[in-house]
mmCIF file of C-alpha atoms in Angstrom:
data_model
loop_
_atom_site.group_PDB
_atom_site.id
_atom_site.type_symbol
_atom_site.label_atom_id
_atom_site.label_comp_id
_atom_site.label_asym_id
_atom_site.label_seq_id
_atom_site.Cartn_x
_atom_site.Cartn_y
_atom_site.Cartn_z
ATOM 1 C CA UNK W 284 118.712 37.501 -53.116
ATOM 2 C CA UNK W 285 115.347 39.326 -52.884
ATOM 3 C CA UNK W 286 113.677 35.735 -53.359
ATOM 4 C CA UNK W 287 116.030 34.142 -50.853
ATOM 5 C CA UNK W 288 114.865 36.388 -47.904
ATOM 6 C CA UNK W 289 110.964 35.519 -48.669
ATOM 7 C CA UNK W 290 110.955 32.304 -46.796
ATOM 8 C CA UNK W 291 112.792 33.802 -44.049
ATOM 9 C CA UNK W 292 110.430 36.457 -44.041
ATOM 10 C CA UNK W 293 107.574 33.981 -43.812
ATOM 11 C CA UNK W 294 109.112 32.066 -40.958
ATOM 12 C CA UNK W 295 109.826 35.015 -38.999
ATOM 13 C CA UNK W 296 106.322 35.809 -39.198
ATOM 14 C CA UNK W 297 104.731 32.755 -38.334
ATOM 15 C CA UNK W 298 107.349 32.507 -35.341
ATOM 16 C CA UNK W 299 105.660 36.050 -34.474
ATOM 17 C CA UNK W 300 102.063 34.746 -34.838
ATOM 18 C CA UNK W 301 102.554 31.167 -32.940
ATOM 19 C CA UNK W 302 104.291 33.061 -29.792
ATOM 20 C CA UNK W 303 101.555 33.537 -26.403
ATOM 21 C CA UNK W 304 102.113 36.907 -26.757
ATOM 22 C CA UNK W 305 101.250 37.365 -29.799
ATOM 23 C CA UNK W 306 97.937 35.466 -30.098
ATOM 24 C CA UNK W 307 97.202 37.548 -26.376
ATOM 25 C CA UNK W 308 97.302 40.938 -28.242
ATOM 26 C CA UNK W 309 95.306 39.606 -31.268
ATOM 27 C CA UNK W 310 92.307 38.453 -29.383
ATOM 28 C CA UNK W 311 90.742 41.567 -27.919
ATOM 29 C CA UNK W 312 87.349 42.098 -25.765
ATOM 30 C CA UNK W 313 86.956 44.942 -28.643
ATOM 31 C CA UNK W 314 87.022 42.311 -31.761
ATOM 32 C CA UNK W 315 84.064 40.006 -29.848
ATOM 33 C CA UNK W 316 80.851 40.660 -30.813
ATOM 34 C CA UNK W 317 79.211 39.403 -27.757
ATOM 35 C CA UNK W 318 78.847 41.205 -24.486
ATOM 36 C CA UNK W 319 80.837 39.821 -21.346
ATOM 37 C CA UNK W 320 79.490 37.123 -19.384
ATOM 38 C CA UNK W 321 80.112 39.505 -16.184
ATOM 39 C CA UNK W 322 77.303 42.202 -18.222
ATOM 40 C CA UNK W 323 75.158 39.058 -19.186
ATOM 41 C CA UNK W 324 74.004 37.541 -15.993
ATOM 42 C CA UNK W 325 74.890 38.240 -12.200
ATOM 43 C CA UNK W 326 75.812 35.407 -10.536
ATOM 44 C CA UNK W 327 74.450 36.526 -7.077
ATOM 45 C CA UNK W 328 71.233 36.976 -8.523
ATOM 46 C CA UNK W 329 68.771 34.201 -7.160
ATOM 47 C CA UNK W 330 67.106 31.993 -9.834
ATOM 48 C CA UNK W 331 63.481 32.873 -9.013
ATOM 49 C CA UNK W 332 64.437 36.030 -10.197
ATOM 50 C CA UNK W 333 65.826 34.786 -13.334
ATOM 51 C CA UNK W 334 63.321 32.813 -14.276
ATOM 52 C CA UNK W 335 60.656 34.277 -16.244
ATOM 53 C CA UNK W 336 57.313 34.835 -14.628
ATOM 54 C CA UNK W 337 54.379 32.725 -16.081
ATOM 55 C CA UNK W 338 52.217 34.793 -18.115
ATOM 56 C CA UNK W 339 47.889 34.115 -18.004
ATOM 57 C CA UNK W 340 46.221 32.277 -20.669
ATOM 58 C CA UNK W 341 43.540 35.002 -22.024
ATOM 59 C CA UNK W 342 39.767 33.634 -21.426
ATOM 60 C CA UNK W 343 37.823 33.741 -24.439
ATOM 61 C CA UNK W 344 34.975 35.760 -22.567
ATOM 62 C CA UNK W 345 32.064 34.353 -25.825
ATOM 63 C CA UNK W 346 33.418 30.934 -24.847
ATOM 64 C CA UNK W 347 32.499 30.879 -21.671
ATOM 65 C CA UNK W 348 29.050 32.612 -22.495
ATOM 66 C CA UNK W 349 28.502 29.118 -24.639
ATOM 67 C CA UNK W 350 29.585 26.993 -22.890
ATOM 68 C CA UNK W 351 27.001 27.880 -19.446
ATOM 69 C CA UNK W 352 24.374 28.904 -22.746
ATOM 70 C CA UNK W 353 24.871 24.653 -23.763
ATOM 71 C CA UNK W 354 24.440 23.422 -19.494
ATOM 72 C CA UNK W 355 21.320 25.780 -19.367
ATOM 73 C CA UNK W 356 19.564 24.477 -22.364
ATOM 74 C CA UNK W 357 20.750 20.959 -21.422
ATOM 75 C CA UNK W 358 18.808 21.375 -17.953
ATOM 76 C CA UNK W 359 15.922 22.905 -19.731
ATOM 77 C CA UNK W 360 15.780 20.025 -21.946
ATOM 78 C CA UNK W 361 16.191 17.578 -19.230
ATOM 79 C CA UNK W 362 13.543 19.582 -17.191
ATOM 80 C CA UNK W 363 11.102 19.375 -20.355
ATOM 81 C CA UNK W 364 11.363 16.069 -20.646
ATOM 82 C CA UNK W 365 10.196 14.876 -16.851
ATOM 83 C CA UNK W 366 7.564 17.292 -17.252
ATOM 84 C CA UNK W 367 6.108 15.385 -20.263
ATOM 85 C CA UNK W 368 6.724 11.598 -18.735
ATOM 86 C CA UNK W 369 4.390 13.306 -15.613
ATOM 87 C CA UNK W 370 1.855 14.367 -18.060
ATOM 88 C CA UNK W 371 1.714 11.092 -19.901
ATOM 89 C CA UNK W 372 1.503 9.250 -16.364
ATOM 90 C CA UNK W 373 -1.619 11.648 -15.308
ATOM 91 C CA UNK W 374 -3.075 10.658 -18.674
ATOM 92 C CA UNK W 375 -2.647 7.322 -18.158
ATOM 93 C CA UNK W 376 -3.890 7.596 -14.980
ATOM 94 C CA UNK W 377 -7.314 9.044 -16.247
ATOM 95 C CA UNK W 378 -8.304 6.323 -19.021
ATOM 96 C CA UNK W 379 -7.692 3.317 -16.547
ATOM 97 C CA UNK W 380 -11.212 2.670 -15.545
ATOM 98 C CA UNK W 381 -11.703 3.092 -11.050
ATOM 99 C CA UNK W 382 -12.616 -0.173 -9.262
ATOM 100 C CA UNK W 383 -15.285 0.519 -6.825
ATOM 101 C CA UNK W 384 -14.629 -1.025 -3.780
ATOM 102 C CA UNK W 385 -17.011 -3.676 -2.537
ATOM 103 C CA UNK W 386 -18.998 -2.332 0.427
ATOM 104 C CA UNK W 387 -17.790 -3.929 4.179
ATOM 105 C CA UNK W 388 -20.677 -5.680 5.365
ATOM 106 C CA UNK W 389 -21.946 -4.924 8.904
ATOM 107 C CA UNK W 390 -21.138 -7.911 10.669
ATOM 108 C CA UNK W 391 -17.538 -7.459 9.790
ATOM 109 C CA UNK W 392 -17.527 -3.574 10.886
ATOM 110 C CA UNK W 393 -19.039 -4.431 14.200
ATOM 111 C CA UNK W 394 -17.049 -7.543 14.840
ATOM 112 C CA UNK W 395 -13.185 -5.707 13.800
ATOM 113 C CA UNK W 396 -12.290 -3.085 15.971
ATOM 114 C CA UNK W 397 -10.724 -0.255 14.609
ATOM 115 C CA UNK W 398 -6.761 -0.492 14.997
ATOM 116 C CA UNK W 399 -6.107 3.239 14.633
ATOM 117 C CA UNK W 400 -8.813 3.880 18.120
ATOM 118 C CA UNK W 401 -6.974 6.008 20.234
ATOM 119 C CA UNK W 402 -8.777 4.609 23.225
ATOM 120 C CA UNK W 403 -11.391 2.108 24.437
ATOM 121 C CA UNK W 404 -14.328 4.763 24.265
ATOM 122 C CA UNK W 405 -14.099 4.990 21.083
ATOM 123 C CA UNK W 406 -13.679 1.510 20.232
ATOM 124 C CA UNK W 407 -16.120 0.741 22.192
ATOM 125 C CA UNK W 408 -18.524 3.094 20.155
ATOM 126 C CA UNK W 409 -17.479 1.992 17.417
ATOM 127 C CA UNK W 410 -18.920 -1.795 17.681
ATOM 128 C CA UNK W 411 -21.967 0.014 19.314
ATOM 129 C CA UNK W 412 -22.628 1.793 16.040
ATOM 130 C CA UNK W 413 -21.488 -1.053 13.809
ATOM 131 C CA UNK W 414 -24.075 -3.240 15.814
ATOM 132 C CA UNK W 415 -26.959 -0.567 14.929
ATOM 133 C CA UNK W 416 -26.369 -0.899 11.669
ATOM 134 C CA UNK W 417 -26.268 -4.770 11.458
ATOM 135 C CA UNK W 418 -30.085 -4.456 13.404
ATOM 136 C CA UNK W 419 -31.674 -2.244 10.944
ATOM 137 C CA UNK W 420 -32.218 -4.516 8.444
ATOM 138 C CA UNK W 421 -34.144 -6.510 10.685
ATOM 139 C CA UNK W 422 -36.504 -3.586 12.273
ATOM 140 C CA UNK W 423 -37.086 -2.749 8.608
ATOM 141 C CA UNK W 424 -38.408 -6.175 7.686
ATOM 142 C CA UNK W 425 -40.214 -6.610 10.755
ATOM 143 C CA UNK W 426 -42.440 -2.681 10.585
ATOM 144 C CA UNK W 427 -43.656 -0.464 13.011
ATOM 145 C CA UNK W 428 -47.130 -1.980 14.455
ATOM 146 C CA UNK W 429 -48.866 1.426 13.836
ATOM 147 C CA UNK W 430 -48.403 1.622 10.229
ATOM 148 C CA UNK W 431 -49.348 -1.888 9.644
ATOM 149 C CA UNK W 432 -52.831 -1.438 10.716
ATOM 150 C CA UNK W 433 -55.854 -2.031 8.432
ATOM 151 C CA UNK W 434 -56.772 1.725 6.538
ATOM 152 C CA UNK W 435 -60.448 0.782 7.173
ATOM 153 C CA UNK W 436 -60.657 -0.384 10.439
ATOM 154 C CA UNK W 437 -62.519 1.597 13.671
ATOM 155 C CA UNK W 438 -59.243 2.742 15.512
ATOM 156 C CA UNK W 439 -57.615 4.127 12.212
ATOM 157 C CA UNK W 440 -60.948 5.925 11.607
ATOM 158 C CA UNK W 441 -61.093 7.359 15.180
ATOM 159 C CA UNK W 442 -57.130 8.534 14.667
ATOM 160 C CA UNK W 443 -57.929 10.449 11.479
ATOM 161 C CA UNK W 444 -60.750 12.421 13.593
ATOM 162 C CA UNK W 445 -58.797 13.303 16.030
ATOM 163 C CA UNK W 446 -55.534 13.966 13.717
ATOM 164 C CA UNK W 447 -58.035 15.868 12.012
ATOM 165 C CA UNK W 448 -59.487 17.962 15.313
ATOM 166 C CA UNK W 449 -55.520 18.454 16.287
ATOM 167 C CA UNK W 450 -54.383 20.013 12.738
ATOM 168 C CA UNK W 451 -56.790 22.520 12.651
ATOM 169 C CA UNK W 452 -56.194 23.952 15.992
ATOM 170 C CA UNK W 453 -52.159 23.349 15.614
ATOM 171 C CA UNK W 454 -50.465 26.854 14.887
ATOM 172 C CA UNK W 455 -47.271 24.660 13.801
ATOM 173 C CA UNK W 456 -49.023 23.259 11.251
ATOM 174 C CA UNK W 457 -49.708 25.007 7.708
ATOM 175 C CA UNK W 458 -52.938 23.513 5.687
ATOM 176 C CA UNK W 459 -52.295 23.454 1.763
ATOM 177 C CA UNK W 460 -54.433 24.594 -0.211
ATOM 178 C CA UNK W 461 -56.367 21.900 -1.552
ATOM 179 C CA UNK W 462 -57.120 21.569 2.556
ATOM 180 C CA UNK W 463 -57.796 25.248 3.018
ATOM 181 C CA UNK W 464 -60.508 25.581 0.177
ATOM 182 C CA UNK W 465 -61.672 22.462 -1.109
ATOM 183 C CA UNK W 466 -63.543 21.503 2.777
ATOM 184 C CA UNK W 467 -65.623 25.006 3.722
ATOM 185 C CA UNK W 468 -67.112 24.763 -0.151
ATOM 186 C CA UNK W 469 -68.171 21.249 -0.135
ATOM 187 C CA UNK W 470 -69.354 21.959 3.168
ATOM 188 C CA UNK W 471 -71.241 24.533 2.128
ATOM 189 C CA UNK W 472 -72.504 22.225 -0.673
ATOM 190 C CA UNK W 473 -73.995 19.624 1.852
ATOM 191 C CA UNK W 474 -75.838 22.379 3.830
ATOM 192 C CA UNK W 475 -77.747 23.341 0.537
ATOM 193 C CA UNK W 476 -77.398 20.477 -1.353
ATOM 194 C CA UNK W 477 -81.326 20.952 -2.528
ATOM 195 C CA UNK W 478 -80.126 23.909 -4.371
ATOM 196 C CA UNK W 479 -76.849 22.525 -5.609
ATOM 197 C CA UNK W 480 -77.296 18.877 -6.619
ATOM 198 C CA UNK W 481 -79.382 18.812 -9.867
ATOM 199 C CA UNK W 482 -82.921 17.325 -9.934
ATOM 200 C CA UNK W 483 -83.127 17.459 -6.232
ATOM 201 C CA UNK W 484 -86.643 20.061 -6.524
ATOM 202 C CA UNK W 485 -88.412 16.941 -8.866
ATOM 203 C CA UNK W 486 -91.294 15.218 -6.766
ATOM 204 C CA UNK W 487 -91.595 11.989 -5.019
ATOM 205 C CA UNK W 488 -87.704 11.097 -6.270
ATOM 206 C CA UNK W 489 -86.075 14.461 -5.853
ATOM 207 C CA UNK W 490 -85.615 13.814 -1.848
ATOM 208 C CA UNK W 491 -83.460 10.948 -3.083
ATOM 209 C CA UNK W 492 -81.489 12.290 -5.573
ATOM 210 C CA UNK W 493 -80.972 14.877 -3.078
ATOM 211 C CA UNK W 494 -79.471 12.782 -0.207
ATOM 212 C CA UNK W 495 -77.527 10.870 -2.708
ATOM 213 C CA UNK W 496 -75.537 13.862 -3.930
ATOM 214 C CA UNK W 497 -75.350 14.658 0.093
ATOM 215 C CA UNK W 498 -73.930 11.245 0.816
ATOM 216 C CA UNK W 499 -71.231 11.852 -2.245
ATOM 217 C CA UNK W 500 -70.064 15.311 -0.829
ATOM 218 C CA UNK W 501 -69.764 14.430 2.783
ATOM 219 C CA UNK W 502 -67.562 11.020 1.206
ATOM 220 C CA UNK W 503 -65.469 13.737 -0.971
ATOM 221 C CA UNK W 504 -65.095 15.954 1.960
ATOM 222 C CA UNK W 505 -64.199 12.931 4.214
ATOM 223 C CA UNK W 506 -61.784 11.910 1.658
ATOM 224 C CA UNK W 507 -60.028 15.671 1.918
ATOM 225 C CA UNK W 508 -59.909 15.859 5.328
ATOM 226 C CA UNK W 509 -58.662 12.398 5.493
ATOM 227 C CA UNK W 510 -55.566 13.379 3.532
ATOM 228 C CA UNK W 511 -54.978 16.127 5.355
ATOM 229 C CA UNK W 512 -54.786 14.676 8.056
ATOM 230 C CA UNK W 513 -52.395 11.847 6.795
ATOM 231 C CA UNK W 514 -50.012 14.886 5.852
ATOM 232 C CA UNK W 515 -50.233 16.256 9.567
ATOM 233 C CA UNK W 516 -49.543 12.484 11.518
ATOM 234 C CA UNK W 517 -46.263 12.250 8.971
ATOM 235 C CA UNK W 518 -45.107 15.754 9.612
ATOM 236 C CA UNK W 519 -46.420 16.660 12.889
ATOM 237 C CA UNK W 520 -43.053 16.048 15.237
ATOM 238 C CA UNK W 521 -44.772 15.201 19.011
ATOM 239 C CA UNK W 522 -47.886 13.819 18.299
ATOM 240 C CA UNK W 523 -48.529 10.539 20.268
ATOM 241 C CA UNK W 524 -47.852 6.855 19.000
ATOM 242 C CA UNK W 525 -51.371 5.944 18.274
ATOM 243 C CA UNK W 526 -51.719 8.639 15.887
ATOM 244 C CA UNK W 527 -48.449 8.441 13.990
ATOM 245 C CA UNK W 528 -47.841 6.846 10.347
#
């Protein structure tokens, strides 16, 4: 009998177990292991407020030290190397041999205007100058009329006594010393040339020998006074045309 009332048993209980209210009392909030979904999450809540914040990526400070470390030297390098194409363009520069420019003749300055004139003054002195200079090769060629006279003739003679007169009573003028000395001693030599030229005391030929060493001291003395006086007509500033070199 005992094994009879088993399977009745059994079906009793799994009536028990399939009934609503059954399975309602064997499913408790206490036998979950996961909280509520009303403890989870409110549902007024906005999303923004749900939604996790973005976090910052950390800089690598040593990084960013390298990296602007690698654009400096860059520069410098780019920097070095213009300063090195200038230097081998100033070298260049110095072994490439200067062409001298061929000089403008005169003719062309004096006929060509200058564009850059501000005015017709200057222009106009301009071709005044530029025809000066295209006549001075010809009043070189041709000479002055003074200086071309003969050294030996009468009127240069007279001009070196009287240049001579005119230096020596010219305050402007100072004599060098080879005019200063050398004429008051060979002066002096004429005036007693029978005790200074030798064998001028002999009989019947020492007059002669006498008044030929007179004749060569008054021609050196002429001949030092004659310079001198060459030196005052080419330095002396207002002395007249005749007398000018």
């Amino acid at each position: 009998m005992a094994r009879k009332k088993d399977p009745d048993r059994f079906r009793e209980q799994s009536a028990e177990t399939d009934s609503p209210s059954v399975r309602d009392d064997a499913i408790t909030p206490s036998d979950t292991s996961e909280p509520p979904i009303a403890e989870q999450a409110d549902l007024n809540q906005p999303l923004d407020s749900i939604t996790a914040a973005p976090t910052a990526i950390p800089v690598n400070p040593v990084a960013d030290a390298g990296h602007h470390l690698e654009d400096r030297l860059s520069r410098l390098e780019t920097t070095l190397l213009h300063l090195q194409q200038i230097e081998q363009r100033l070298l260049d520069l110095q072994n490439v041999p200067m062409a001298i420019p061929a000089p403008v003749p005169p003719t062309a300055i004096a006929s060509s205007p200058s564009p850059t004139a501000p005015n017709t003054l200057l222009s106009n002195a301009a071709s005044w100058i530029g025809a000066g200079v295209g006549l001075l090769p010809s009043i070189i060629a041709r000479g002055d009329p003074v200086a071309s006279r003969a050294p030996f003739s009468l009127t240069e003679t007279i001009a070196e006594l009287r240049s001579i007169n005119r230096m020596f009573v010219d305050p402007r003028y100072s004599l060098s010393w080879l005019g200063r000395i050398t004429p008051p001693l060979l002066l002096l030599a004429f005036i007693f040339s029978s005790y200074v030229v030798p064998f001028a005391s002999v009989p019947v030929v020492g007059w002669l020998i006498e008044k030929l060493g007179q004749i060569i001291i008054g021609f050196g003395l002429f001949k030092v006074l004659g310079y001198e006086a060459r030196r005052y007509r080419e330095k002396a500033p207002d002395l007249p045309p005749s007398l000018r070199l």
